Amino acid sequence: MRIYNTLSGKKEEFVPLESGKVGMYACGVTVYDYCHIGHARSAIVFDVISRYLRYRGFDVKFVRNFTDIDDKIIRRAEEEGIAWDEVARKYTEEYYRDMDALGVARADVEPKATEHIPEIIAMVKTLLAKGYAYQVDGDVYFEVRRFPGYGKLSKRSMDEMMAGARVEVDERKRDPLDFALWKSSREGEPAWDSPWGPGRPGWHIECSAMSIKHLGETFDIHGGGADLIFPHHENEIAQSEASTGKPFVRYWIHNGFITVSREKMSKSLGNIFTIREILERFDPEVVRVFLLSTHYRSPVEYSEEQLLEAEVSVNRFYSTVMRIDGYLARMPDRERVTPEEAVLRELLGGFRTGFEEAMNDDFNTALALGQMFELLRELNRYLDSRPSGQGARGLVKEGVERLREAGRVLNIFQRSPRQWHLSLLKTKGIPLTEEEIERRIAERQEARKARDWQKADSIRDELLKRGIVLEDTREGTLWRVRVGTEA
RNA sequence: GGCGGCGUACCCAAGUGGUUAAGGGAGAGGUCUGCAAAACCUUUAUGCGCCGGUUCGAAUCCGGCCGCCGCCUCCA
């Protein structure tokens, strides 16, 4: 398995610290607002990585934190007129609502900064004792120049950073790039007792303290959005390695951004799409497929058109499963072998390997999805050739099972066609129940029996107008929700 | 200004030295169908931003140019 390591700037063979085990840490969110699609991407990327590592048999310990104390939270609390910890509690809940909907699994450990104050204080003490930090009034700063490797992740020298930086001059800092390990709190702000007076942790220190506590001083994978490379992860490396004297992380993984009109989606540009508003119009599985259709390190342009295309893709899977279910239910037992069988067998034989090769190559989900659609097409081709018997049944079932197995890693394709369509009815706000649709289909069947094509077609048109597409098959009339841009 | 990345068909997108450049969407034609829909088939890049170079051979490596983006400031 090869992973692109931001630290080395290339793909490297993945060798965990301890054979068969993987410790991984992903930077979570600061809980002060609703999550947007960019947070969703990061969460889904590391969700899939952890799922794939487990699929490959690794014993994975996955840690993803919540930053629940921070200046932004304090500011938000003032705006909303509620306590800071209430803000954190509220947006943690909202985070779970969005991420659960998107099928992002809980991490094994989900530590919060406020629950690790002793560990943070201990680390700051160590850094002071080792001479990597200094105290000014009630603040403690990390002295960047004391750490020789500073800049190795973001690949910049300190002089380069100084040249272009518009760093606010804080007279109390020995160097403008020094960053806060501990910040003194003003009257009324949340504060914890410390050897330096009442205060709160700086942003970067929590991730160092929590990852080391839960994964050890050196661990395998650390990740997050590409915008965390500098300064967040650079600072984490400095603090951690200065404090422990050991290498901090073996593989740094960073996901690319979501863009809108080719620009990075960000609060300051005001071009944010929240997960919530997207899920009002698209099924979560559609969002996952949309995001996983592009390699995790590449930028993804947010586009409703592309989401609609992803919707068509997902529908293609469920339509095929629906077709297979109907086909198998009425398939004769008489063995009928067709020439297409050989092609399907060959594709099926190499599918798992192909999927793993794609995922082994720096988690190439886009390629993996391509292979899944290739198999899907071959399954349809096979059915078109109208095979029958136990052999055919086994082959078709194996095909679906392979797709579902690969789908489990990406956490897509796990529902029944019925669940998919019922969910679409809800998402698209179609005020029809399954029973009502079935009743109309039965009425239409009567008309069709009587060869009253006009009436049959009018029922079909009426349903179509309401977003329901009917498909007459040998196995009866099936319904599905209209997807994509079809109108 | 410094550093990093990207540019593959109408759209999205995989591919980083060697069989016919994956896959999805859209369009066109066809098979099937009462008609549709779905599915399948054919079709849409002798070419991968442009110009050179290395090589028996390059989308893939090297150099230059053009265009776009990100980081250097909170940010997934």
Coordinates of C-alpha atoms (C1' of nucleotides) in Angstrom, one line a residue:
Chain A
M1 CA 0.0 0.0 0.0
R2 CA 1.4 3.4 -1.0
I3 CA 0.4 6.6 0.6
Y4 CA 1.3 10.1 -0.4
N5 CA 3.2 11.7 2.5
T6 CA 3.1 15.4 2.7
L7 CA 6.3 15.3 4.7
S8 CA 8.4 13.7 1.9
G9 CA 6.3 15.0 -0.9
K10 CA 5.9 11.6 -2.5
K11 CA 4.1 8.3 -2.3
E12 CA 5.7 6.0 0.1
E13 CA 5.1 2.3 0.9
F14 CA 3.0 2.2 4.0
V15 CA 4.8 0.4 6.9
P16 CA 3.1 0.9 10.2
L17 CA 5.2 1.3 13.3
E18 CA 3.9 -1.9 14.7
S19 CA 3.0 -4.7 12.3
G20 CA -0.7 -5.1 11.8
K21 CA -1.6 -2.1 13.8
V22 CA -2.3 1.5 12.7
G23 CA -2.6 4.5 14.9
M24 CA -4.2 7.4 13.1
Y25 CA -5.3 10.9 14.1
A26 CA -7.4 13.3 12.1
C27 CA -8.0 16.9 13.0
G28 CA -11.7 17.4 13.6
V29 CA -13.6 20.6 13.8
T30 CA -13.8 23.6 16.0
V31 CA -17.4 23.5 17.2
Y32 CA -18.6 27.0 16.7
D33 CA -20.8 26.7 13.6
Y34 CA -22.5 24.3 11.3
C35 CA -20.3 22.2 9.2
H36 CA -19.9 22.8 5.5
I37 CA -19.2 20.5 2.6
G38 CA -15.5 21.0 3.1
H39 CA -15.7 19.5 6.6
A40 CA -17.7 16.7 5.0
R41 CA -15.0 16.0 2.5
S42 CA -12.3 15.7 5.2
A43 CA -14.4 13.6 7.4
I44 CA -15.4 11.3 4.6
V45 CA -11.8 10.9 3.3
F46 CA -10.5 9.8 6.7
D47 CA -13.6 7.7 7.3
V48 CA -12.9 5.8 4.1
I49 CA -9.2 5.5 4.9
S50 CA -9.9 4.0 8.3
R51 CA -12.5 1.7 6.7
Y52 CA -10.1 0.5 4.0
L53 CA -7.3 -0.1 6.5
R54 CA -9.6 -2.3 8.5
Y55 CA -10.8 -4.0 5.4
R56 CA -7.1 -4.8 4.8
G57 CA -7.0 -6.4 8.2
F58 CA -5.2 -3.7 10.2
D59 CA -6.1 -3.2 13.8
V60 CA -6.9 0.5 13.6
K61 CA -7.1 3.0 16.4
F62 CA -8.7 6.1 15.0
V63 CA -8.7 9.3 16.9
R64 CA -10.5 12.4 15.8
N65 CA -10.7 15.4 18.1
F66 CA -13.1 18.3 18.8
T67 CA -11.7 21.7 19.5
D68 CA -14.2 22.8 22.1
I69 CA -12.3 25.9 23.5
D70 CA -11.1 28.6 21.2
D71 CA -11.4 32.3 20.4
K72 CA -14.0 31.7 17.8
I73 CA -16.2 29.8 20.2
I74 CA -15.9 32.6 22.7
R75 CA -16.8 35.1 20.1
R76 CA -19.8 33.0 19.0
A77 CA -21.0 32.7 22.5
E78 CA -21.1 36.5 22.8
E79 CA -23.0 36.7 19.5
E80 CA -25.5 34.1 20.5
G81 CA -25.7 35.3 24.0
I82 CA -25.1 31.9 25.5
A83 CA -22.3 30.3 27.4
W84 CA -19.2 29.2 25.5
D85 CA -19.6 25.6 26.6
E86 CA -23.1 25.7 25.4
V87 CA -21.9 26.8 22.0
A88 CA -19.5 23.9 21.9
R89 CA -22.1 21.4 23.1
K90 CA -24.7 22.7 20.5
Y91 CA -22.3 22.5 17.5
T92 CA -20.9 19.2 18.6
E93 CA -24.4 17.8 18.4
E94 CA -25.0 19.5 15.0
Y95 CA -21.7 17.9 13.8
Y96 CA -23.0 14.5 14.8
R97 CA -26.3 15.1 13.1
D98 CA -24.6 16.0 9.8
M99 CA -21.8 13.4 9.9
D100 CA -24.1 10.5 11.0
A101 CA -26.4 11.4 8.1
L102 CA -23.4 11.3 5.7
G103 CA -22.4 7.8 7.0
V104 CA -19.2 9.0 8.7
A105 CA -18.5 6.5 11.4
R106 CA -17.5 7.6 14.9
A107 CA -13.8 7.5 15.6
D108 CA -12.6 5.1 18.3
V109 CA -11.6 8.0 20.5
E110 CA -13.1 11.5 20.1
P111 CA -11.2 13.6 22.6
K112 CA -12.0 17.2 23.5
A113 CA -9.5 19.9 24.3
T114 CA -11.2 20.8 27.6
E115 CA -11.0 17.2 28.8
H116 CA -7.2 17.2 28.4
I117 CA -6.1 20.3 30.2
P118 CA -3.8 18.4 32.6
E119 CA -2.0 16.8 29.6
I120 CA -1.7 20.1 27.9
I121 CA -0.3 21.8 30.9
A122 CA 2.2 19.0 31.4
M123 CA 3.4 19.4 27.8
V124 CA 3.8 23.1 28.1
K125 CA 5.8 22.6 31.3
T126 CA 8.1 20.2 29.6
L127 CA 8.6 22.6 26.7
L128 CA 9.5 25.4 29.2
A129 CA 11.8 23.1 31.1
K130 CA 13.6 22.1 27.9
G131 CA 14.0 25.7 26.9
Y132 CA 11.7 25.5 23.8
A133 CA 9.1 27.9 25.3
Y134 CA 9.1 31.1 27.2
Q135 CA 6.6 32.9 29.4
V136 CA 5.4 36.4 29.0
D137 CA 2.9 37.7 31.5
G138 CA 0.4 34.9 31.7
D139 CA 1.1 33.6 28.2
V140 CA 3.5 30.9 27.1
Y141 CA 5.0 30.9 23.6
F142 CA 6.8 28.3 21.6
E143 CA 10.1 29.6 20.4
V144 CA 10.2 28.6 16.8
R145 CA 13.9 29.3 16.3
R146 CA 14.9 26.8 18.9
F147 CA 13.4 24.0 16.8
P148 CA 15.7 23.2 13.9
G149 CA 13.2 21.3 11.8
Y150 CA 10.7 24.1 11.7
G151 CA 9.2 24.3 8.2
K152 CA 9.9 20.7 7.2
L153 CA 6.3 19.9 6.6
S154 CA 5.2 23.0 4.7
K155 CA 8.6 23.1 3.1
R156 CA 9.6 26.6 3.8
S157 CA 12.5 28.1 5.6
M158 CA 11.9 30.6 8.3
D159 CA 13.4 33.3 6.3
E160 CA 11.0 32.6 3.4
M161 CA 8.1 32.8 5.8
M162 CA 9.3 36.0 7.2
A163 CA 9.7 37.5 3.8
G164 CA 6.1 37.3 2.8
A165 CA 4.5 37.2 6.1
R166 CA 2.2 40.0 7.3
V167 CA 2.5 38.8 10.8
E168 CA 1.1 41.0 13.4
V169 CA 3.9 42.4 15.4
D170 CA 3.5 41.4 19.0
E171 CA 6.3 43.1 20.9
R172 CA 6.2 40.4 23.6
K173 CA 7.1 37.6 21.2
R174 CA 10.8 37.0 20.6
D175 CA 10.0 36.1 17.0
P176 CA 6.9 36.9 15.0
L177 CA 6.4 33.2 14.1
D178 CA 6.4 32.1 17.7
F179 CA 3.0 30.8 18.6
A180 CA 0.9 30.5 21.8
L181 CA 1.0 27.4 23.8
W182 CA -1.0 28.9 26.6
K183 CA -3.1 32.0 26.6
S184 CA -4.0 34.0 29.6
S185 CA -7.7 34.6 30.0
R186 CA -9.3 38.0 30.6
E187 CA -11.9 38.6 33.2
G188 CA -15.1 36.7 32.2
E189 CA -13.4 34.4 29.7
P190 CA -13.2 30.7 30.2
A191 CA -10.1 29.8 32.2
W192 CA -8.3 26.9 33.8
D193 CA -5.7 27.2 36.6
S194 CA -2.2 26.8 35.5
P195 CA 1.3 27.5 36.8
W196 CA 1.2 30.7 34.6
G197 CA -2.1 31.8 35.9
P198 CA -5.7 31.3 34.7
G199 CA -5.8 30.7 31.0
R200 CA -6.7 28.4 28.2
P201 CA -4.7 26.3 25.7
G202 CA -3.5 27.6 22.4
W203 CA -4.9 25.9 19.3
H204 CA -2.1 23.7 18.3
I205 CA -1.1 22.2 21.6
E206 CA -4.3 20.3 22.1
C207 CA -3.7 18.1 19.1
S208 CA -0.2 17.3 20.2
A209 CA -1.3 16.5 23.7
M210 CA -4.3 14.4 22.7
S211 CA -2.7 12.5 19.9
I212 CA 0.3 11.5 22.0
K213 CA -1.9 10.6 24.9
H214 CA -4.1 8.2 22.8
L215 CA -1.6 7.0 20.2
G216 CA 1.8 7.4 21.7
E217 CA 4.7 9.7 21.1
T218 CA 5.2 8.4 17.6
F219 CA 2.3 7.2 15.5
D220 CA 1.4 6.3 12.0
I221 CA -1.0 8.6 10.3
H222 CA -2.0 12.2 11.0
G223 CA -4.3 14.1 8.7
G224 CA -6.6 16.9 7.9
G225 CA -7.4 19.5 5.3
A226 CA -4.5 20.9 3.3
D227 CA -5.0 24.3 4.9
L228 CA -3.8 22.8 8.2
I229 CA -0.3 22.0 6.9
F230 CA 0.7 25.5 7.9
P231 CA 0.7 26.6 10.6
H232 CA -1.3 24.0 12.5
H233 CA 0.5 20.8 11.6
E234 CA 3.9 22.5 11.3
N235 CA 3.5 23.7 14.9
E236 CA 2.3 20.4 16.1
I237 CA 5.4 18.8 14.8
A238 CA 7.6 21.4 16.5
Q239 CA 5.9 21.1 19.9
S240 CA 5.6 17.4 19.9
E241 CA 9.2 16.6 18.7
A242 CA 10.7 19.3 20.9
S243 CA 8.8 17.8 23.9
T244 CA 9.4 14.1 23.3
G245 CA 12.6 14.2 21.4
K246 CA 11.1 11.6 19.1
P247 CA 9.6 11.7 15.6
F248 CA 6.0 12.6 15.9
V249 CA 4.1 11.2 12.8
R250 CA 5.2 8.8 10.1
Y251 CA 2.7 9.7 7.4
W252 CA 1.0 13.0 6.9
I253 CA -2.1 12.9 4.8
H254 CA -3.9 16.0 3.6
N255 CA -7.1 16.3 1.6
G256 CA -7.8 19.0 -1.0
F257 CA -10.3 21.7 -0.9
I258 CA -13.8 22.2 -2.2
T259 CA -13.9 25.2 -4.5
V260 CA -16.8 27.4 -5.7
S261 CA -16.2 29.1 -9.0
R262 CA -12.7 27.8 -8.8
E263 CA -12.1 29.6 -5.5
K264 CA -11.6 27.9 -2.1
M265 CA -14.7 27.6 -0.1
S266 CA -14.2 29.7 3.0
K267 CA -16.0 31.7 5.5
S268 CA -14.2 34.9 4.6
L269 CA -15.3 34.6 1.0
G270 CA -18.8 33.8 2.1
N271 CA -19.2 31.0 -0.5
I272 CA -20.0 28.3 2.0
F273 CA -22.5 25.5 1.4
T274 CA -23.4 23.7 4.6
I275 CA -23.9 20.0 4.8
R276 CA -27.4 20.7 6.0
E277 CA -28.5 22.7 3.1
I278 CA -27.1 20.2 0.6
L279 CA -28.8 17.3 2.4
E280 CA -32.1 19.0 1.9
R281 CA -31.8 18.4 -1.7
F282 CA -29.4 15.4 -2.1
D283 CA -29.2 12.0 -0.6
P284 CA -26.2 11.5 1.7
E285 CA -25.0 8.6 -0.5
V286 CA -25.0 11.0 -3.5
V287 CA -22.8 13.4 -1.6
R288 CA -20.3 10.6 -0.8
V289 CA -20.2 9.4 -4.3
F290 CA -19.7 13.0 -5.5
L291 CA -16.8 13.5 -3.2
L292 CA -15.2 10.1 -3.7
S293 CA -15.4 10.5 -7.5
T294 CA -12.3 12.7 -7.3
H295 CA -9.0 11.7 -5.7
Y296 CA -8.8 13.0 -2.2
R297 CA -5.8 15.3 -2.8
S298 CA -7.3 17.1 -5.8
P299 CA -9.6 20.1 -5.6
V300 CA -13.3 19.4 -6.0
E301 CA -15.5 22.1 -7.6
Y302 CA -18.8 22.2 -5.9
S303 CA -21.5 21.9 -8.5
E304 CA -25.1 20.9 -8.4
E305 CA -24.7 19.5 -11.9
Q306 CA -22.1 17.1 -10.6
L307 CA -24.2 16.2 -7.6
L308 CA -27.0 15.4 -10.0
E309 CA -24.7 13.2 -12.0
A310 CA -23.6 11.4 -8.9
E311 CA -27.3 10.9 -8.1
V312 CA -27.7 9.2 -11.5
S313 CA -24.7 7.0 -10.7
V314 CA -26.0 5.8 -7.4
N315 CA -29.4 5.2 -9.0
R316 CA -27.7 3.1 -11.6
F317 CA -26.5 0.8 -8.9
Y318 CA -29.9 0.5 -7.3
S319 CA -31.7 0.1 -10.6
T320 CA -29.5 -2.8 -11.5
V321 CA -30.0 -4.4 -8.1
M322 CA -33.8 -4.0 -8.6
R323 CA -33.5 -5.5 -12.0
I324 CA -31.5 -8.4 -10.7
D325 CA -34.0 -9.1 -7.9
G326 CA -36.9 -9.2 -10.4
Y327 CA -34.9 -11.3 -12.8
L328 CA -33.8 -13.9 -10.3
A329 CA -37.3 -14.1 -8.9
R330 CA -38.7 -15.4 -12.2
M331 CA -35.6 -17.0 -13.7
P332 CA -36.2 -20.6 -14.9
D333 CA -34.1 -23.4 -13.3
R334 CA -33.2 -24.7 -16.7
E335 CA -29.4 -24.1 -17.3
R336 CA -28.8 -21.6 -20.1
V337 CA -25.2 -20.6 -20.6
T338 CA -24.5 -17.5 -22.7
P339 CA -21.3 -16.2 -24.2
E340 CA -21.5 -13.2 -22.0
E341 CA -20.8 -15.5 -19.0
A342 CA -17.1 -15.8 -19.8
V343 CA -16.7 -12.0 -19.9
L344 CA -18.5 -11.6 -16.6
R345 CA -16.5 -14.4 -15.0
E346 CA -13.3 -12.8 -16.1
L347 CA -14.2 -9.4 -14.8
L348 CA -15.5 -10.8 -11.6
G349 CA -12.3 -12.8 -11.1
G350 CA -10.2 -9.7 -11.2
F351 CA -12.5 -7.3 -9.5
R352 CA -11.4 -7.6 -5.9
T353 CA -7.8 -7.3 -6.9
G354 CA -8.5 -4.4 -9.1
F355 CA -10.4 -2.6 -6.3
E356 CA -7.6 -3.2 -3.8
E357 CA -4.9 -2.1 -6.3
A358 CA -6.8 1.1 -6.8
M359 CA -7.2 1.7 -3.0
N360 CA -3.6 0.6 -2.4
D361 CA -2.4 3.4 -4.6
D362 CA -2.9 6.3 -2.3
F363 CA -6.6 5.5 -1.8
N364 CA -7.7 6.1 -5.4
T365 CA -11.5 6.0 -4.8
A366 CA -12.2 7.5 -8.2
L367 CA -10.5 4.6 -10.0
A368 CA -12.2 2.2 -7.6
L369 CA -15.6 3.6 -8.5
G370 CA -14.8 3.4 -12.2
Q371 CA -14.2 -0.3 -11.7
M372 CA -17.4 -0.7 -9.9
F373 CA -19.3 0.8 -12.7
E374 CA -17.5 -1.4 -15.2
L375 CA -18.7 -4.4 -13.3
L376 CA -22.2 -3.0 -13.1
R377 CA -22.3 -2.6 -16.9
E378 CA -21.1 -6.2 -17.4
L379 CA -23.8 -7.5 -15.0
N380 CA -26.4 -5.7 -17.1
R381 CA -24.9 -7.1 -20.3
Y382 CA -25.0 -10.5 -18.8
L383 CA -28.7 -10.2 -17.9
D384 CA -29.5 -8.9 -21.3
S385 CA -28.2 -12.2 -22.7
R386 CA -31.0 -13.9 -20.6
P387 CA -29.0 -16.7 -18.9
S388 CA -30.7 -19.0 -16.4
G389 CA -30.1 -21.8 -14.0
Q390 CA -28.1 -22.1 -10.8
G391 CA -24.9 -21.1 -12.5
A392 CA -26.4 -17.8 -13.6
R393 CA -28.0 -17.2 -10.2
G394 CA -24.7 -17.7 -8.5
L395 CA -22.8 -15.5 -10.9
V396 CA -25.2 -12.6 -10.6
K397 CA -25.3 -12.9 -6.8
E398 CA -21.6 -12.9 -6.7
G399 CA -21.5 -9.8 -8.8
V400 CA -23.8 -7.9 -6.4
E401 CA -21.9 -9.2 -3.4
R402 CA -18.6 -8.0 -4.8
L403 CA -20.1 -4.5 -5.4
R404 CA -21.6 -4.4 -2.0
E405 CA -18.3 -5.5 -0.4
A406 CA -16.4 -2.7 -2.2
G407 CA -19.2 -0.4 -1.3
R408 CA -18.8 -1.2 2.4
V409 CA -15.3 0.4 2.3
L410 CA -16.7 3.5 0.7
N411 CA -19.9 3.2 2.8
I412 CA -22.1 3.4 -0.3
F413 CA -24.4 0.9 -2.0
Q414 CA -25.5 -0.7 1.3
R415 CA -29.2 -0.2 1.0
S416 CA -32.0 -2.0 -0.8
P417 CA -33.4 -0.4 -4.0
R418 CA -36.7 0.2 -2.0
Q419 CA -34.9 2.0 0.8
W420 CA -33.1 4.1 -1.8
H421 CA -36.3 5.2 -3.6
L422 CA -38.2 5.8 -0.4
S423 CA -35.4 8.0 0.8
L424 CA -35.4 9.8 -2.5
L425 CA -39.2 10.5 -2.2
K426 CA -38.4 12.2 1.1
T427 CA -35.4 14.1 -0.1
K428 CA -37.2 15.4 -3.2
G429 CA -40.3 16.2 -1.3
I430 CA -42.6 14.1 -3.4
P431 CA -45.9 13.8 -1.5
L432 CA -46.7 10.2 -2.5
T433 CA -46.6 7.1 -0.5
E434 CA -45.5 3.7 -1.8
E435 CA -49.1 2.5 -1.5
E436 CA -50.4 5.3 -3.6
I437 CA -47.9 4.7 -6.3
E438 CA -48.6 0.9 -6.2
R439 CA -52.3 1.7 -6.5
R440 CA -51.8 3.8 -9.6
I441 CA -49.6 1.1 -11.1
A442 CA -52.4 -1.4 -10.5
E443 CA -54.9 0.8 -12.2
R444 CA -52.6 1.3 -15.1
Q445 CA -52.1 -2.5 -15.3
E446 CA -55.9 -2.9 -15.7
A447 CA -55.9 -0.3 -18.5
R448 CA -53.0 -2.0 -20.2
K449 CA -54.7 -5.4 -20.0
A450 CA -57.7 -3.8 -21.7
R451 CA -55.3 -2.3 -24.3
D452 CA -56.5 1.1 -23.3
W453 CA -53.1 2.7 -24.0
Q454 CA -54.4 6.2 -23.6
K455 CA -55.5 5.7 -20.1
A456 CA -52.3 3.7 -19.3
D457 CA -50.2 6.5 -20.7
S458 CA -52.1 9.2 -18.8
I459 CA -51.4 7.5 -15.5
R460 CA -47.8 7.2 -16.4
D461 CA -47.6 10.8 -17.4
E462 CA -49.3 12.0 -14.3
L463 CA -46.8 10.0 -12.1
L464 CA -43.9 11.3 -14.2
K465 CA -45.0 14.9 -13.6
R466 CA -44.9 14.2 -9.9
G467 CA -41.4 12.7 -10.2
I468 CA -42.1 9.0 -10.5
V469 CA -40.8 7.0 -13.5
L470 CA -42.5 3.7 -14.4
E471 CA -40.6 0.9 -16.0
D472 CA -42.5 -2.0 -17.6
T473 CA -40.4 -5.1 -17.4
R474 CA -41.1 -8.8 -18.0
E475 CA -41.3 -9.1 -14.3
G476 CA -43.9 -6.4 -13.9
T477 CA -44.0 -2.7 -13.6
L478 CA -41.4 -1.1 -11.4
W479 CA -41.3 2.5 -10.1
R480 CA -38.5 4.7 -9.3
V481 CA -37.9 8.3 -8.4
R482 CA -36.8 10.6 -11.2
V483 CA -33.1 11.4 -10.8
G484 CA -30.5 13.7 -12.3
T485 CA -31.5 16.2 -14.8
E486 CA -34.1 14.0 -16.6
A487 CA -37.3 16.0 -17.1
Chain B
rG1 C1' 7.6 38.3 -3.8
rG2 C1' 8.6 33.1 -1.8
rC3 C1' 6.9 28.0 -1.8
rG4 C1' 3.5 24.2 -3.7
rG5 C1' 0.0 22.3 -7.1
rC6 C1' -3.1 22.0 -11.4
rG7 C1' -4.3 22.3 -17.1
rU8 C1' -6.9 14.9 -20.3
rA9 C1' -13.3 14.8 -25.1
rC10 C1' -19.3 19.0 -24.6
rC11 C1' -19.1 18.5 -18.8
rC12 C1' -16.8 15.7 -14.5
rA13 C1' -12.7 12.4 -14.0
rA14 C1' -8.7 8.1 -13.7
rG15 C1' -4.2 7.4 -15.8
rU16 C1' 2.8 9.8 -14.1
rG17 C1' 7.5 5.8 -19.9
rG18 C1' 5.3 1.0 -23.8
rU19 C1' -1.0 -3.4 -25.7
rU20 C1' -7.2 -0.1 -28.5
rA21 C1' -6.0 7.1 -23.2
rA22 C1' -10.5 3.8 -17.3
rG23 C1' -15.3 5.2 -15.6
rG24 C1' -19.6 8.5 -15.1
rG25 C1' -22.8 12.3 -17.2
rA26 C1' -24.7 14.8 -21.7
rG27 C1' -25.7 14.6 -27.2
rA28 C1' -26.6 11.6 -31.8
rG29 C1' -28.0 6.8 -34.0
rG30 C1' -29.6 1.8 -33.0
rU31 C1' -31.6 -3.0 -30.4
rC32 C1' -35.6 -4.0 -27.1
rU33 C1' -40.8 -2.0 -26.0
rG34 C1' -48.0 -1.2 -27.4
rC35 C1' -45.5 3.5 -26.8
rA36 C1' -42.0 4.6 -23.1
rA37 C1' -38.4 3.9 -19.3
rA38 C1' -34.4 1.0 -17.9
rA39 C1' -30.6 -1.9 -20.0
rC40 C1' -27.3 -2.8 -23.9
rC41 C1' -24.6 -1.5 -28.6
rU42 C1' -22.4 2.2 -31.9
rU43 C1' -20.7 7.1 -31.9
rU44 C1' -18.1 12.1 -29.7
rA45 C1' -9.6 13.2 -27.8
rU46 C1' -4.5 9.6 -33.9
rG47 C1' -4.7 13.0 -29.1
rC48 C1' -3.8 14.7 -23.2
rG49 C1' -2.6 23.9 -22.4
rC50 C1' 1.5 25.6 -26.1
rC51 C1' 6.7 25.1 -27.9
rG52 C1' 11.1 22.6 -27.7
rG53 C1' 14.2 18.5 -25.7
rU54 C1' 15.6 13.3 -23.7
rU55 C1' 14.2 8.3 -25.4
rC56 C1' 13.4 2.9 -29.9
rG57 C1' 8.9 4.9 -27.5
rA58 C1' 6.0 10.5 -23.4
rA59 C1' -0.3 12.6 -21.5
rU60 C1' 3.5 10.5 -18.3
rC61 C1' 10.6 12.6 -17.7
rC62 C1' 13.4 17.6 -18.6
rG63 C1' 13.4 23.0 -20.0
rG64 C1' 10.7 27.4 -21.5
rC65 C1' 6.1 29.8 -22.2
rC66 C1' 0.7 30.7 -21.3
rG67 C1' -3.5 30.1 -18.1
rC68 C1' -5.7 28.8 -13.3
rC69 C1' -5.5 27.8 -8.1
rG70 C1' -3.7 27.2 -3.1
rC71 C1' -0.4 28.3 1.2
rC72 C1' 2.7 32.2 3.4
rU73 C1' -3.3 35.2 8.2
rC74 C1' -8.4 32.0 11.2
rC75 C1' -9.7 28.1 7.9
rA76 C1' -11.4 21.0 6.4

